[in-house]
Amino acid sequence: MAPAALRWGRKQRPGRSTRRGLVILGSGGTGKSTLTIQTEQFTAMRDLYMKSGQGFALVHSITAQSTFNDLQDLREQILHVKDTDDVAAILAGNKCDVEDERFIGKERGQNPARQWNNCAFLESSAKSKININEIFYDLVWQINRKTPVPGKALKKSASQLL
């Protein structure tokens, strides 16, 4: 499989920011590099990226069957490395701006997402900037939902019985 990319997202709140590790995975030619602003190519370090990543965008090109076929293996590798079946993930069918070259129909593209614990699904175009922000927003939202924020423990009430 082709190299993938890593992007670190920052969730901004007044006076505070939190780093979230987002990993973009897919075969060559899916538009991963265009999806990210900062891209690091890797092959041998894929497991390390998967292990440290908190959210995963599994990307295929709607114009290439082979990239769609690789998705299941990528997901299985993530689940194996993370040793869980509950990961923040989104399935993205990229290149929706070239509808006349479409090979993977939207319904067919959504099917794996439904089978993967109702994983989020979006069609995107990195070139035309369609749903790119939404991919990252959704992943960060999922991560925040699954990961408690340190130091945000419930405050004890003054009227609490001991």
C-alpha angles and dihedrals in degrees: 000000000000124000119277134211137242125214125183112213125202122211106208123213125164107282095358142067130189125205118226123187111225121184123201114205133180144111124288115286097028095112099254093141092051091049092061131059094207114036131187116187118216143163110164092041096053094109091050091052091047092048093051097036118102099190132030132205109197105200131193132171114246086215097058127060093196092062090052091050091056095059098084092052091048092051093047090050091052092049091048095049093043091043092222139088094218110081132146103254144155128194112219126193101203130201096044087151090075098061092158089062095047116138100163113060118221093246091050090047091054095051097082090048090055091050092048099071091289092301114195116264132198136164112225146177117211090187094053094033094239115161093342095125090043091058091056095039091052093049093049090047090052092047092049091049092052098039122060114224111246113246093020096109120151111274116241116240119238089232094056117135116232 
